[in-house]
mmCIF file of C-alpha atoms in Angstrom:
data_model
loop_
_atom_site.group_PDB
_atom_site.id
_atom_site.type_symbol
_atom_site.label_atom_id
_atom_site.label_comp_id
_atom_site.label_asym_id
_atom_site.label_seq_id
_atom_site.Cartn_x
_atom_site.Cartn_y
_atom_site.Cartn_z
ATOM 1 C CA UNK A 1 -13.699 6.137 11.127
ATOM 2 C CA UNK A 2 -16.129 7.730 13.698
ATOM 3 C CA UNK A 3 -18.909 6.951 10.980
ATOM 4 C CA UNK A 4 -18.199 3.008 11.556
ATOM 5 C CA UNK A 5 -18.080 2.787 15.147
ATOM 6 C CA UNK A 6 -21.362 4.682 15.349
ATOM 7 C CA UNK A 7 -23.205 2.428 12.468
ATOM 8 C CA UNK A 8 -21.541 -0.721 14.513
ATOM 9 C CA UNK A 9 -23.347 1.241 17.662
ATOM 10 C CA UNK A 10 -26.499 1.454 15.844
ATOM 11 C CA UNK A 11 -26.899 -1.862 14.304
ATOM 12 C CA UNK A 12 -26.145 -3.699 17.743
ATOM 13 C CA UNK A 13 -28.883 -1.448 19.346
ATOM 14 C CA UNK A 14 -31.680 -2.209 16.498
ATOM 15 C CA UNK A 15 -30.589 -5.902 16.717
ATOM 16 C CA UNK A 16 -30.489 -6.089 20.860
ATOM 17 C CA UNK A 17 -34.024 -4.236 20.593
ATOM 18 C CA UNK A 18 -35.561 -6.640 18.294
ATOM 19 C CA UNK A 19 -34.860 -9.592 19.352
ATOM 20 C CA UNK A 20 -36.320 -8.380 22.748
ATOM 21 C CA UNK A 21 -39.465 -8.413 20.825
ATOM 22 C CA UNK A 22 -39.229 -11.484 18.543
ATOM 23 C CA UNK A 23 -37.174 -14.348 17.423
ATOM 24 C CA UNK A 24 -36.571 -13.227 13.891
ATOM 25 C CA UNK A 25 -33.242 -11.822 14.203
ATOM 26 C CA UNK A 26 -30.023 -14.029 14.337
ATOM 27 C CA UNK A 27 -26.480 -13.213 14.236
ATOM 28 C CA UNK A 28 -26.089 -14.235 10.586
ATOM 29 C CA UNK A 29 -28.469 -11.373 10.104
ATOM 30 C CA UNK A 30 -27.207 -8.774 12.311
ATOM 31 C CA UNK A 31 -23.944 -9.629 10.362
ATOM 32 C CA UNK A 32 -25.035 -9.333 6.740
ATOM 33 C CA UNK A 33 -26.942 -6.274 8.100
ATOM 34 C CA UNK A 34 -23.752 -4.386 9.569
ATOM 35 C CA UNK A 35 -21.556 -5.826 6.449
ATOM 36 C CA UNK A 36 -24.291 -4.259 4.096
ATOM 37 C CA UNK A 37 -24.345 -0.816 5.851
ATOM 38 C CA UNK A 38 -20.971 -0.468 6.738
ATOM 39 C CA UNK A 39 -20.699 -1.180 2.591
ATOM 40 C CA UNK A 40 -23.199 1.681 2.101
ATOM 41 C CA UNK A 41 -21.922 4.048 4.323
ATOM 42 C CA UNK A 42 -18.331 3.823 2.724
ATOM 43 C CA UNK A 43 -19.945 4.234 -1.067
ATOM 44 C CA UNK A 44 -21.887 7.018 0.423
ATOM 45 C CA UNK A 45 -18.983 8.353 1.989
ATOM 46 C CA UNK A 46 -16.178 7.970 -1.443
ATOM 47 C CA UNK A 47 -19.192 9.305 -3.805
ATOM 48 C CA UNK A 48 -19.502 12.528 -0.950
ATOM 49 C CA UNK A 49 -15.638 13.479 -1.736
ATOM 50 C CA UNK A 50 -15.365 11.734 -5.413
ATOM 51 C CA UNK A 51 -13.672 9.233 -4.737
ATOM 52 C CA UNK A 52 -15.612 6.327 -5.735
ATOM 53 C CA UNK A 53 -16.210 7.891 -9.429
ATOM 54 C CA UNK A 54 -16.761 4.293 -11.399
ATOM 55 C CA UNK A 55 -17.001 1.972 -8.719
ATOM 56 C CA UNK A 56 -20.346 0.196 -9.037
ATOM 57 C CA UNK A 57 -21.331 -1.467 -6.227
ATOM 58 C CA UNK A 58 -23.487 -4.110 -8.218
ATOM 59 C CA UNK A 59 -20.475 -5.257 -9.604
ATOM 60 C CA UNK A 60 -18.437 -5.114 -6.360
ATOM 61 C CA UNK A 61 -21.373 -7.508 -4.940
ATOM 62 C CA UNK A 62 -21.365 -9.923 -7.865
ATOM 63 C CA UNK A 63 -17.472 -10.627 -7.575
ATOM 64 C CA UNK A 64 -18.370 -11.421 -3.762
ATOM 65 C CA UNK A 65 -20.342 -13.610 -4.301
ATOM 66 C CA UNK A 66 -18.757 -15.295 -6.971
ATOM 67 C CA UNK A 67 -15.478 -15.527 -5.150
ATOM 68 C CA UNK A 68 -17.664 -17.384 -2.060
ATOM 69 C CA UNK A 69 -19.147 -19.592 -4.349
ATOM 70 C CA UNK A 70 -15.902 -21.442 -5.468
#
């Protein structure tokens, strides 16, 4: 879980640092951003020790936002 703390670490950091420098950023975005990579990271992390043999994260995405949508 080390992994997680340090991609929360990094995404606060990129998000503090740009919007010091412009207005694009809100924290919807910083949200959606550090949902997406923490989502990543994980498939990265179940394909590295096999885990995650079948899982398709298209798929995985779809039901999201299918399930939000009712």
């Amino acid at each position: 879980m080390e992994w997680v703390k340090s991609m929360k670490k990094g995404c606060i950091s990129e998000y503090r640092s740009e919007s010091a420098t412009s207005d694009r950023p809100k924290q919807h975005d910083m949200e959606q951003d550090y949902r997406l990579a923490v989502l990543s990271a994980a498939i990265r992390a179940g394909e590295a020790s096999g885990e995650a043999i079948g899982f398709d994260p298209q798929q995985h995405l779809l039901r999201q936002k299918e399930q939000r949508s009712r």
